[in-house]
Short mmCIF file of C-alpha atoms (C1' of nucleotides) in Angstrom, two decimals:
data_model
loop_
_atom_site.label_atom_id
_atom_site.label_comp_id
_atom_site.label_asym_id
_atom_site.label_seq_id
_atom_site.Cartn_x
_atom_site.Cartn_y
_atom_site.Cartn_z
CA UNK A 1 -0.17 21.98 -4.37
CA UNK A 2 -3.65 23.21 -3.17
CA UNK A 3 -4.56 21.73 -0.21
CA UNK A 4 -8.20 22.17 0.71
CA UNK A 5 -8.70 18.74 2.86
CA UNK A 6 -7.31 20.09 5.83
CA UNK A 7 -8.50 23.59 5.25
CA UNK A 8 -12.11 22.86 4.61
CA UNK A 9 -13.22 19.29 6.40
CA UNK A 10 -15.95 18.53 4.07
CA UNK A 11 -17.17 21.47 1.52
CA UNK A 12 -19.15 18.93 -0.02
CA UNK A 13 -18.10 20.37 -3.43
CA UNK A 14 -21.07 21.24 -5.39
CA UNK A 15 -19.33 23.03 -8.22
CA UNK A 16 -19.42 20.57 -11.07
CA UNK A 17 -16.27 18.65 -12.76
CA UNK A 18 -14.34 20.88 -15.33
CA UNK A 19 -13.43 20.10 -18.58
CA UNK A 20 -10.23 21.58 -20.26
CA UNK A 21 -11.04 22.01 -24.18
CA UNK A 22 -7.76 22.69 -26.20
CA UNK A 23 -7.72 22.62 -30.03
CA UNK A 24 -7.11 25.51 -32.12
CA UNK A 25 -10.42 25.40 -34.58
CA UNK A 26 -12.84 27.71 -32.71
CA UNK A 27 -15.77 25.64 -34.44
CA UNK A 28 -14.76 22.52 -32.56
CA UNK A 29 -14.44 24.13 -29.34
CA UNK A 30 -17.67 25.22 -29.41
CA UNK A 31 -18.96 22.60 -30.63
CA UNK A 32 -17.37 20.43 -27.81
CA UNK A 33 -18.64 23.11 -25.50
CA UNK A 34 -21.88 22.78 -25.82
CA UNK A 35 -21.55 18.58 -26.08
CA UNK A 36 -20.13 19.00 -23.18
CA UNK A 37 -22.33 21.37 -20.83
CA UNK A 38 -25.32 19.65 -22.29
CA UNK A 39 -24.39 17.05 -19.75
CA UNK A 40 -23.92 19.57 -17.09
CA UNK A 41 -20.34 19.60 -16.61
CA UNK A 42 -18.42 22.95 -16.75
CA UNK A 43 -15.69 24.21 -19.43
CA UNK A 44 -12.83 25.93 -19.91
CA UNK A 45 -11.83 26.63 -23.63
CA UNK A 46 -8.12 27.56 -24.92
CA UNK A 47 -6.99 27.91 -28.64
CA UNK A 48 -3.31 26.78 -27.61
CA UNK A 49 -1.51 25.07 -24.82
CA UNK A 50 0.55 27.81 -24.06
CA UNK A 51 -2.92 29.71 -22.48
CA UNK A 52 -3.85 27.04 -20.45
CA UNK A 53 -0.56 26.76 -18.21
CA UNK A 54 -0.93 30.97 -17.42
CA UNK A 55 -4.08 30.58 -15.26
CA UNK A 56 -4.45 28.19 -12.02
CA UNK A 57 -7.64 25.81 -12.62
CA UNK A 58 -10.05 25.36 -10.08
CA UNK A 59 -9.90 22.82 -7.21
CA UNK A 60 -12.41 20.31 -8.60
CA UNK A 61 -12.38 17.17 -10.50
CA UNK A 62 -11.51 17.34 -14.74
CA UNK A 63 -10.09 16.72 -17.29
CA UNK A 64 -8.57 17.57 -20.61
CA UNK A 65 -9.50 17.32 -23.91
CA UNK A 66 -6.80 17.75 -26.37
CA UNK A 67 -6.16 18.00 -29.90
CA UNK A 68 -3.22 16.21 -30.85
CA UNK A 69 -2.42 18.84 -33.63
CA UNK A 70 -1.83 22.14 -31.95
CA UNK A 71 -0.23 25.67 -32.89
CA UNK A 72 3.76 25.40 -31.59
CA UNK A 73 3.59 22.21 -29.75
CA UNK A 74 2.51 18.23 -30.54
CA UNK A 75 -0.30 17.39 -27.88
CA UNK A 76 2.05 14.65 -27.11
CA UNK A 77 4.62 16.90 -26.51
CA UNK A 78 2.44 18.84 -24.15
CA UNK A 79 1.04 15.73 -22.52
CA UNK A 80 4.87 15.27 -21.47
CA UNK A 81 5.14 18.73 -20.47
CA UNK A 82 1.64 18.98 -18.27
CA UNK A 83 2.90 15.66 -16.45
CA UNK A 84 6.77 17.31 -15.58
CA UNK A 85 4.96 20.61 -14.48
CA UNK A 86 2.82 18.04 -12.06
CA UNK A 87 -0.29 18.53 -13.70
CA UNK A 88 -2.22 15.38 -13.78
CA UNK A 89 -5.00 16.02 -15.06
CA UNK A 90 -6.45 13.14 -17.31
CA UNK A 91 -6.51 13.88 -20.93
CA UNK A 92 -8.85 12.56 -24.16
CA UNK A 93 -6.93 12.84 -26.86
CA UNK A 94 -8.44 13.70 -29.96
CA UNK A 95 -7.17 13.73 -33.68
CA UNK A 96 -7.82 14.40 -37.29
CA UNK A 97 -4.69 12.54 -38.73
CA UNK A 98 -3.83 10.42 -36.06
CA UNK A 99 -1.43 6.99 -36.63
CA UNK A 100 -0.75 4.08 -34.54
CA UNK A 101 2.60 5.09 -33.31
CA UNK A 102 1.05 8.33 -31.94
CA UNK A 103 -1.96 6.50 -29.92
CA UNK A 104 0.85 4.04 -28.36
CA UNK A 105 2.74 6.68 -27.10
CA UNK A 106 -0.23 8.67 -25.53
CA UNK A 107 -1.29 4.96 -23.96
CA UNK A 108 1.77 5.10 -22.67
CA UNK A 109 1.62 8.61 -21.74
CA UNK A 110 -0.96 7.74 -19.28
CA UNK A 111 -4.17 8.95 -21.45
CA UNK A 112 -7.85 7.56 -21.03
CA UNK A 113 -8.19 7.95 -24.47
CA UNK A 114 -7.48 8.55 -28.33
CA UNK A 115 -10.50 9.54 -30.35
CA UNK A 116 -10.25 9.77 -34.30
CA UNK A 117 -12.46 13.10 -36.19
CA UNK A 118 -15.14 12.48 -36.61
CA UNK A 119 -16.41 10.29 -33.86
CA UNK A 120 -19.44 10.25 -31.98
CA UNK A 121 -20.74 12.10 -29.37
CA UNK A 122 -21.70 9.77 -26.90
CA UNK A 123 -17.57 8.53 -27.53
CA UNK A 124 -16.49 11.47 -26.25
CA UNK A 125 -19.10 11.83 -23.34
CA UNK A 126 -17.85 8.32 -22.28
CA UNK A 127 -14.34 8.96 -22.60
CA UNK A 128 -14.48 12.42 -20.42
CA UNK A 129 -16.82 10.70 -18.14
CA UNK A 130 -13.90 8.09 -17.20
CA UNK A 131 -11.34 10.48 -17.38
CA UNK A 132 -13.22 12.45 -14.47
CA UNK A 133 -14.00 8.99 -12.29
CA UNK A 134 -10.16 8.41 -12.96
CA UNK A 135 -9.22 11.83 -11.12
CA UNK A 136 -11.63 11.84 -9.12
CA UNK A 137 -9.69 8.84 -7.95
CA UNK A 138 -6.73 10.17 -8.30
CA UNK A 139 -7.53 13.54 -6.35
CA UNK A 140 -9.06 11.19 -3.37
CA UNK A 141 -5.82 9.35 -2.84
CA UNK A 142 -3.49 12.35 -2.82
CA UNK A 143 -6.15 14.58 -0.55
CA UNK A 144 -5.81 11.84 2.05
CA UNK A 145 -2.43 11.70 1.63
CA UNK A 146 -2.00 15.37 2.00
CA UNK A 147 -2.91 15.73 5.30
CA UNK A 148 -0.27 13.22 6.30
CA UNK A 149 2.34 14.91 4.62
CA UNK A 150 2.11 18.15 6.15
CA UNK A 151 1.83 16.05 9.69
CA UNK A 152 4.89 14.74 8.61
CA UNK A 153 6.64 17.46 7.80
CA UNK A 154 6.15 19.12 11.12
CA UNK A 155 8.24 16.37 12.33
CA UNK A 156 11.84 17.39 13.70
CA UNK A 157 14.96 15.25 12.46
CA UNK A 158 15.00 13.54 15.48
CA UNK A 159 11.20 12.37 15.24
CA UNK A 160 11.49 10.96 12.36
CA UNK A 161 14.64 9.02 12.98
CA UNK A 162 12.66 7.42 15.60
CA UNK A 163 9.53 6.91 13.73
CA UNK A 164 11.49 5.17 10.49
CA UNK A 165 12.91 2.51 13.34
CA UNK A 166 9.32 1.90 15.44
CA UNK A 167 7.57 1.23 11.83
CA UNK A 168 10.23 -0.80 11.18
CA UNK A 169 9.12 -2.92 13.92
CA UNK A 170 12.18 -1.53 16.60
CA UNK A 171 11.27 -1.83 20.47
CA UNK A 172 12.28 1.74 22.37
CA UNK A 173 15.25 0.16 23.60
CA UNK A 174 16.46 -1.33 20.21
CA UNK A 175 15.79 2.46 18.66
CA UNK A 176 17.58 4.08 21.54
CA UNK A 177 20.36 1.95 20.75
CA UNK A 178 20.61 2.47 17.64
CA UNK A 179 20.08 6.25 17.74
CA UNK A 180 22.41 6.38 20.89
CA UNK A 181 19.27 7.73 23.22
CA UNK A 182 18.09 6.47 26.78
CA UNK A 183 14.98 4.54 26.34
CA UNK A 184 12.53 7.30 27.92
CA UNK A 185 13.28 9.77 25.57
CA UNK A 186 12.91 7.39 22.76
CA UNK A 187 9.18 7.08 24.72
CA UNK A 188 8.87 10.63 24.66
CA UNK A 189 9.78 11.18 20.87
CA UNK A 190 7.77 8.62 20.19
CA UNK A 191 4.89 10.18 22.06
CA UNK A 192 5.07 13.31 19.82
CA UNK A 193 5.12 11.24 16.65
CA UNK A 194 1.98 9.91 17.53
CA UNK A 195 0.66 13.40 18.23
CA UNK A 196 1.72 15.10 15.51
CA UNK A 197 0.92 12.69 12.82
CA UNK A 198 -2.35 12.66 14.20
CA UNK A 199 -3.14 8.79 14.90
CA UNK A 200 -3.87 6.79 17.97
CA UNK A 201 -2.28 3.47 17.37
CA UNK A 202 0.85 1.66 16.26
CA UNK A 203 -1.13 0.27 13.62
CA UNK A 204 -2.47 3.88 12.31
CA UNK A 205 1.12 5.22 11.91
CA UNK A 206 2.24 2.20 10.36
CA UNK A 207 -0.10 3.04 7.34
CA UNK A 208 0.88 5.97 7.47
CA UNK A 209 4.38 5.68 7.01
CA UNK A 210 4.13 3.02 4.67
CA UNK A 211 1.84 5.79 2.63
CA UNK A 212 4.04 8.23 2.94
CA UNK A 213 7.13 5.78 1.85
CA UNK A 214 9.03 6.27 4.74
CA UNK A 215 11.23 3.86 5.20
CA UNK A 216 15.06 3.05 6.79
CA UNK A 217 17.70 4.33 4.59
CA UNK B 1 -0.92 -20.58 -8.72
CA UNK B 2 2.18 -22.36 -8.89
CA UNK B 3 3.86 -21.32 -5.55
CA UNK B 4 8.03 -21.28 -5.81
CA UNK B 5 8.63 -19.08 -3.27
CA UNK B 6 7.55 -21.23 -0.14
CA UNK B 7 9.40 -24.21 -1.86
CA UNK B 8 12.53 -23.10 -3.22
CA UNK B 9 13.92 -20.29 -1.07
CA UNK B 10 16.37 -18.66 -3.82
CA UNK B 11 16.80 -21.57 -6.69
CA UNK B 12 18.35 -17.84 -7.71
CA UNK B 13 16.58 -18.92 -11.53
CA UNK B 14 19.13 -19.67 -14.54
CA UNK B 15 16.33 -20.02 -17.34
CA UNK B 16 16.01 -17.21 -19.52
CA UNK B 17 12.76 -15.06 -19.74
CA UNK B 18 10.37 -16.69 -22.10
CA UNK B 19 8.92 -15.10 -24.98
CA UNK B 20 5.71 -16.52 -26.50
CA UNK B 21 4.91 -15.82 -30.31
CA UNK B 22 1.82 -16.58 -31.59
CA UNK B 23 1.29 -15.76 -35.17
CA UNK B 24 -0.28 -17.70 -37.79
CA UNK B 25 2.43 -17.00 -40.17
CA UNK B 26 5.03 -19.43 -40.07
CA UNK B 27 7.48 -17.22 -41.92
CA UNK B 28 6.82 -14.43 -39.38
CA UNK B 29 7.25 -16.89 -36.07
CA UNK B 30 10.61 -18.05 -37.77
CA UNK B 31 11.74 -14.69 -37.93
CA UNK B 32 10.57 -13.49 -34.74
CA UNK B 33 12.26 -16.65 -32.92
CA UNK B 34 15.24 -15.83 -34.67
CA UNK B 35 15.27 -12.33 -33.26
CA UNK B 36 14.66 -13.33 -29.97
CA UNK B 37 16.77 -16.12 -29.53
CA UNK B 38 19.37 -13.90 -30.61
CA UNK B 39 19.53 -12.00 -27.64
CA UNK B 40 19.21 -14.96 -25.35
CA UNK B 41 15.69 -15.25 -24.51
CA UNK B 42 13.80 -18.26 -24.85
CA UNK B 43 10.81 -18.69 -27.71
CA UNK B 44 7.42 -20.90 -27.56
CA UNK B 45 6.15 -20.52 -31.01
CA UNK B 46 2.57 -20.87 -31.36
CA UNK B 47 0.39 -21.07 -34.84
CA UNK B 48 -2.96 -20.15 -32.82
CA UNK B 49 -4.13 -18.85 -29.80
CA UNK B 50 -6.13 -22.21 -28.64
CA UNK B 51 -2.76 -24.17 -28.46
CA UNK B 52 -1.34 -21.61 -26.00
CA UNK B 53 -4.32 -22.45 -23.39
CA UNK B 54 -3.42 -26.29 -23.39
CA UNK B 55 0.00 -26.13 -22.52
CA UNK B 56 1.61 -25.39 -19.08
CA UNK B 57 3.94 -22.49 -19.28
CA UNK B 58 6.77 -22.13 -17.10
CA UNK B 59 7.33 -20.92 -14.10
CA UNK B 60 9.84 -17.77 -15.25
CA UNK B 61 9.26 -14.67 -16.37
CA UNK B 62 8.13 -13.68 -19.70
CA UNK B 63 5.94 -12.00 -22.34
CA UNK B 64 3.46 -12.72 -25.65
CA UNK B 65 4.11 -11.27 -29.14
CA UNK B 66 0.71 -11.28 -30.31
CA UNK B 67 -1.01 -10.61 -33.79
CA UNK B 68 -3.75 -9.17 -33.95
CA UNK B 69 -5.42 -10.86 -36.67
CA UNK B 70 -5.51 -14.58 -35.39
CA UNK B 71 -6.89 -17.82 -36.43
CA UNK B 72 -10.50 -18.36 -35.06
CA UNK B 73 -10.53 -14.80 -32.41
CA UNK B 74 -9.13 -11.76 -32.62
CA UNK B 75 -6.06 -10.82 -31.11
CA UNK B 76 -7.69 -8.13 -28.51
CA UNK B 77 -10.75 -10.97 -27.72
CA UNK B 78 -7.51 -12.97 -27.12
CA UNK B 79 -6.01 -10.67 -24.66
CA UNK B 80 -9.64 -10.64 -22.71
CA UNK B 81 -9.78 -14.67 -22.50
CA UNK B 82 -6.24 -14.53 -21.13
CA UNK B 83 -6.84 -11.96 -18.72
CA UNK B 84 -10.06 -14.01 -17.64
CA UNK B 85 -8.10 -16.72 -17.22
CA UNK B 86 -5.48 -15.35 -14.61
CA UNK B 87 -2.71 -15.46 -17.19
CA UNK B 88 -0.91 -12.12 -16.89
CA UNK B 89 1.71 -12.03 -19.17
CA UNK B 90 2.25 -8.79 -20.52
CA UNK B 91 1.26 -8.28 -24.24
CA UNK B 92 3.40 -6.88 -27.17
CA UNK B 93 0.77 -6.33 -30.14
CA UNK B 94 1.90 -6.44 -33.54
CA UNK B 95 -0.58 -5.97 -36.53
CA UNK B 96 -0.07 -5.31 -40.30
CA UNK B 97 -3.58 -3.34 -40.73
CA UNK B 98 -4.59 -1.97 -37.18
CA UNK B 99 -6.08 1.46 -36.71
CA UNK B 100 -6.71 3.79 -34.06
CA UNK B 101 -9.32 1.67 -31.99
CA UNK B 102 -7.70 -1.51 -31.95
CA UNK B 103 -4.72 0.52 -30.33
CA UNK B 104 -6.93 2.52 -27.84
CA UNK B 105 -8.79 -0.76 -26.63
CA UNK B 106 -5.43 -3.10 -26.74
CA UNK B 107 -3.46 -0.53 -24.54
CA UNK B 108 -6.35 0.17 -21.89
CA UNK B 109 -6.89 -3.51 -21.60
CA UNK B 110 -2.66 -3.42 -20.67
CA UNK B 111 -1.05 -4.12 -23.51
CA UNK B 112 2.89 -2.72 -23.58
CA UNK B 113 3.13 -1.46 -26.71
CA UNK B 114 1.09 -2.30 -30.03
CA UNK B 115 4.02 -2.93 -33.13
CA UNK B 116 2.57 -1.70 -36.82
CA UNK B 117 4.16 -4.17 -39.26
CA UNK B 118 6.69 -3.84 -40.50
CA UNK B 119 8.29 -2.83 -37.69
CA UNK B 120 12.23 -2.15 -36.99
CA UNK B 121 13.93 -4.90 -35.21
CA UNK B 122 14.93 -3.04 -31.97
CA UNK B 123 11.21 -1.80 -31.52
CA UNK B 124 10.11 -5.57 -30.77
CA UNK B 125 13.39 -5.75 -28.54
CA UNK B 126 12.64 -2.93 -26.56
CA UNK B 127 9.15 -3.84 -26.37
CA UNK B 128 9.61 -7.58 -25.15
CA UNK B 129 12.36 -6.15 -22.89
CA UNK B 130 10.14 -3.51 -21.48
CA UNK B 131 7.57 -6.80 -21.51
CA UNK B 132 9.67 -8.92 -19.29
CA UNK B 133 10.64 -5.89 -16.68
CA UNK B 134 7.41 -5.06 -16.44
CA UNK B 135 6.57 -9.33 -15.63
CA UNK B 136 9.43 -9.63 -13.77
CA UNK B 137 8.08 -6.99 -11.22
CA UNK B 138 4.34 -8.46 -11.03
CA UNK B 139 6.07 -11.81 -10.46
CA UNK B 140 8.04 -10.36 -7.37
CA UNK B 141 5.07 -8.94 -5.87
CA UNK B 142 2.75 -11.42 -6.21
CA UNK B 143 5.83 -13.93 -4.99
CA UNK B 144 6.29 -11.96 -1.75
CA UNK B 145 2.58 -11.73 -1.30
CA UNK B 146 2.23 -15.87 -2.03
CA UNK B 147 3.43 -16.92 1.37
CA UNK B 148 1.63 -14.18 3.28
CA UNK B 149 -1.14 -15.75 1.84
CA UNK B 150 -0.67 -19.22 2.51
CA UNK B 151 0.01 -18.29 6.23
CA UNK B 152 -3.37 -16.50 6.41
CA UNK B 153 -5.08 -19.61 4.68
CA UNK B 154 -3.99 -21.52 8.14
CA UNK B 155 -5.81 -18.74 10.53
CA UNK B 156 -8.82 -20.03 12.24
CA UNK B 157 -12.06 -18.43 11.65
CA UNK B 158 -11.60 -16.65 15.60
CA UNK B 159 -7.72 -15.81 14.52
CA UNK B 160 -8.51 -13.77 11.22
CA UNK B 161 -11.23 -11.94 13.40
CA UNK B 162 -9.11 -11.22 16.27
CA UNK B 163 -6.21 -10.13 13.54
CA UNK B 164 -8.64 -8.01 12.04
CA UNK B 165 -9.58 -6.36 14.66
CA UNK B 166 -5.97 -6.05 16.26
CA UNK B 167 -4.58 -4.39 12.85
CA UNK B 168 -7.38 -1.93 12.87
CA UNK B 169 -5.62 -0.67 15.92
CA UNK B 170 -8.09 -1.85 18.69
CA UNK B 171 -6.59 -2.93 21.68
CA UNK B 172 -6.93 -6.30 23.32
CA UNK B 173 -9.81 -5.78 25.21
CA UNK B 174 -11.78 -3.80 23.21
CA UNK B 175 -11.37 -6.46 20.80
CA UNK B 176 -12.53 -8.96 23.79
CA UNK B 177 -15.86 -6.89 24.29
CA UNK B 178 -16.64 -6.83 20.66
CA UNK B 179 -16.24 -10.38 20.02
CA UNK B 180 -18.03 -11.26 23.53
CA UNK B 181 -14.61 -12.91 24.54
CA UNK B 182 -12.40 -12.50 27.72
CA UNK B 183 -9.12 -10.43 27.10
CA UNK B 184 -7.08 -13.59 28.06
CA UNK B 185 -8.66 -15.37 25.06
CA UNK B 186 -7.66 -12.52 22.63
CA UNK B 187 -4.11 -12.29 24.17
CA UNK B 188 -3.88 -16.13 22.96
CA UNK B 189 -5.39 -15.82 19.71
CA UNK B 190 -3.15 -12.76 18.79
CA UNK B 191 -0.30 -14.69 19.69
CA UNK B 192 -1.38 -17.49 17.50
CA UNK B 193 -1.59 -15.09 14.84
CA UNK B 194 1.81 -13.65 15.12
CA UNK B 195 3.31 -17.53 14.91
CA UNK B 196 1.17 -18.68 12.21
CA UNK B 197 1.46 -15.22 10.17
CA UNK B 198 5.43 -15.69 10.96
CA UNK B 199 5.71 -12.41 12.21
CA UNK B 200 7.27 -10.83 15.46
CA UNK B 201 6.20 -7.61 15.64
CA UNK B 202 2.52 -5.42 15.26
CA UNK B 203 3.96 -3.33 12.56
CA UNK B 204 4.53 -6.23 10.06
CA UNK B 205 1.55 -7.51 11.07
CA UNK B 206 0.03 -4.43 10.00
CA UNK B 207 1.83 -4.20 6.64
CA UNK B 208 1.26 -7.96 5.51
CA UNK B 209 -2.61 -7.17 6.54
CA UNK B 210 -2.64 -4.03 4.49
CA UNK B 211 -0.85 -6.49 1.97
CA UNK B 212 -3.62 -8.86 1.54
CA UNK B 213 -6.34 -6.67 1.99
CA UNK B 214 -7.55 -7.42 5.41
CA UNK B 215 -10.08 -4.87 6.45
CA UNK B 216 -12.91 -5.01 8.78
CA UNK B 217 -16.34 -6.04 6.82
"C1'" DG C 1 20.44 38.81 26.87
"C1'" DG C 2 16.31 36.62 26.89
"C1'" DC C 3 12.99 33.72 24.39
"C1'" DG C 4 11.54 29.62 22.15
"C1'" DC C 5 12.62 25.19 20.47
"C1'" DA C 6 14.72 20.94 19.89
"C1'" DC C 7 16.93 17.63 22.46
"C1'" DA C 8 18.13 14.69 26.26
"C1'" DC C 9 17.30 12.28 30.61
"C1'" DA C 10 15.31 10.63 35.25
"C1'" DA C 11 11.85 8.99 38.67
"C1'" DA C 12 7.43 7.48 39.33
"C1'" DC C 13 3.43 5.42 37.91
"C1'" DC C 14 0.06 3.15 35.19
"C1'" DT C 15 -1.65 0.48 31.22
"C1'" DA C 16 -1.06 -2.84 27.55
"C1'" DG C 17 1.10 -6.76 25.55
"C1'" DG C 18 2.84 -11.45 25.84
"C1'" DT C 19 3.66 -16.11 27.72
"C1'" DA C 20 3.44 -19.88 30.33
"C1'" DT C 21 0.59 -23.62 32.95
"C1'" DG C 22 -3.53 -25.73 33.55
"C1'" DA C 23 -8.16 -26.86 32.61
"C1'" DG C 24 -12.91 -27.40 30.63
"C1'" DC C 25 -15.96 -27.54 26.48
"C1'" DT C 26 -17.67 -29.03 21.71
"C1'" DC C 27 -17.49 -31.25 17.42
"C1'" DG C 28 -16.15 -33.98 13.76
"C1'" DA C 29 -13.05 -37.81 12.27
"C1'" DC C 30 -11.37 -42.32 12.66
"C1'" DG D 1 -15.87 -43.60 21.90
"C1'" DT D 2 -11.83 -41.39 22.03
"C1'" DC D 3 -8.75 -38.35 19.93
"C1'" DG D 4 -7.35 -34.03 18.08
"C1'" DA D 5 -8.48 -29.34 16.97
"C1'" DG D 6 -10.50 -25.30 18.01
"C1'" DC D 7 -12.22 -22.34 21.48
"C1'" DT D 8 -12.57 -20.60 25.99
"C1'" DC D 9 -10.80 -18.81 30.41
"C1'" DA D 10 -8.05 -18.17 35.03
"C1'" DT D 11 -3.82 -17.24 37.69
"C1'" DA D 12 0.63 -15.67 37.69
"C1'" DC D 13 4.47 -13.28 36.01
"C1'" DC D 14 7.27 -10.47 33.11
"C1'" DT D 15 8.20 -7.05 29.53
"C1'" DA D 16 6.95 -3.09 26.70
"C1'" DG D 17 4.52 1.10 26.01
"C1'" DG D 18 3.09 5.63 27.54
"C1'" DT D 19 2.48 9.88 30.46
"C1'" DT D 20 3.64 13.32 33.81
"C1'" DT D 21 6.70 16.21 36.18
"C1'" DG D 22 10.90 18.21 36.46
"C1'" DT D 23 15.78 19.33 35.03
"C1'" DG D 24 19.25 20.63 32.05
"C1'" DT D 25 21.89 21.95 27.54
"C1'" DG D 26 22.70 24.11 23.13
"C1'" DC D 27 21.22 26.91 19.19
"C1'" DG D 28 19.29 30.55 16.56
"C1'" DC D 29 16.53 34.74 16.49
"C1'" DC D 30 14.90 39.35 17.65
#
DNA sequence: GGCGCACACAAACCTAGGTATGAGCTCGAC
DNA sequence: GTCGAGCTCATACCTAGGTTTGTGTGCGCC
């Protein structure tokens, strides 16, 4: 996973959101293309899945437009297989010959949305436009989380121990007890949790952890 | 909001799940009860929507099997008054001439699946099964956040500023110069929190706040 | 073998949190 | 008008949290 929050504080990201365009007829992509730069967003065209999973994508917001009829694969098929390979990009689905049973499962699938040929162009501009708020969202949530992560994973064994018990409430005596430890050097672990994960207060790494999930066996 | 929770600590419920079938084919409710019943749940059969609203439901958890095409309002207008309305009982769709858009709009407005008739018998059971999981999990968490709730109702207007403060991680007195109080005065009104919140310790102080949303202004 | 790191602990010291007890004020309800 | 609730504050006392300084052990790595 890229992690730019913590390399770059605030780059105050002035490349515009991408849009993935996969479908195998070269007319629609370009005609997509230019629907969609018209609006000022950027593009990234592919005649099959297969091309899109070789190169990394930028670092910005996106989204995918795909055609549910592809060469080798179902779209659904490779809306499964983006989501496994952590890839969660939002996706428009779109379709010539689409059914009922298909648009459940790419509802289900997590999709923004399912657009029958022909539709409209202002559908489509709506649809990508709330696919890119939704990761936009999305991209938010796990950039603040990221930071925390890596905070926590400088943690040793023993840190953490005593950081699951003081989010759980624990005084430094209950936690040395439990971890068999004199009380001062449940202080001083403690002390470097606090440090490490980067946060003042009690209440700070309490969010933390219960962002992070971390929690008592 | 019909609060259990508070009352009964674990009445540890007997009654089935309830399943709720509006259609305005009587032949179609018959069969659909029959289904149900036959794997234990309990039915309310309904002929149209309006008679739902009058009624009380109760208190367990549950699911609708809705048609689309309803007496008076469409099935998907339906699922908008409920939602309106605070009823959140998940949706099962089922429709004999739906299309694409119907699907789209029912599943981003929540439903958990959308049924084309006819449909197989153990699609609508794994659909009102997935239904009632998916209830039975909103119920918990809106349960366990029900008496958090209620204890924050009985906070003085001083007491929720003081605990907003505190769970923002400011200590006592910096919470004493910012609401132009003495530190002896916060000390008390913290405590008061802690009773009436019926918690011991900062850190689930922290998490019921984060819970309910309490954030400074 | 020495270096760094995690780990453990102690003494000393200071700050913060928490709980009485007691007391004064205001305001709205009965 | 007085009674209760909410709000305020002081003194006193105790516990919990947190840091610094210093000491020591064991482990893996170069």
């Amino acid at each position: 996973m890229i992690r730019q929050s913590s390399v770059k504080p605030a780059p105050a990201s002035p490349s515009p959101p991408l849009v993935v365009i996969v479908d195998d007829d070269p007319a629609v992509r370009e005609s997509l293309d230019s629907l969609i730069r018209s609006v000022g967003l950027a593009t990234r065209l592919f005649g099959a899945p297969a091309e899109l999973l070789q190169g990394a994508l930028p670092d910005v917001p996106g989204c995918i437009i795909l055609d549910v009829r592809l060469p080798g694969i179902s779209g659904l098929d490779f809306q499964d297989q983006l989501a496994r390979q952590g890839i969660a990009l939002p996706i428009v689905f779109m379709t010539g010959h689409g059914d009922i049973p298909m648009t459940v499962r790419a509802m289900k699938a997590g999709a923004v949305d399912f657009l029958s040929k022909p539709f409209r162009d202002q559908e489509m501009l709506d649809a990508v436009t709330s696919a890119i708020e939704r990761d936009r969202q999305r991209r938010s949530a796990t950039a603040a989380l990221d930071d925390q992560r890596s905070a926590y994973a400088t943690l040793t064994a023993r840190e953490r121990e005593v950081m699951t018990h003081v989010v759980a409430g624990l005084m430094n005596k209950q936690v040395a007890g439990m971890l068999g430890l004199s009380e001062i050097t449940v202080k001083i672990h403690r002390g470097n949790v606090m440090r490490k994960m980067g946060v003042r207060t009690l209440a700070d790494l309490v969010r933390t952890a219960e962002a992070l999930g971390v929690h008592k066996p």
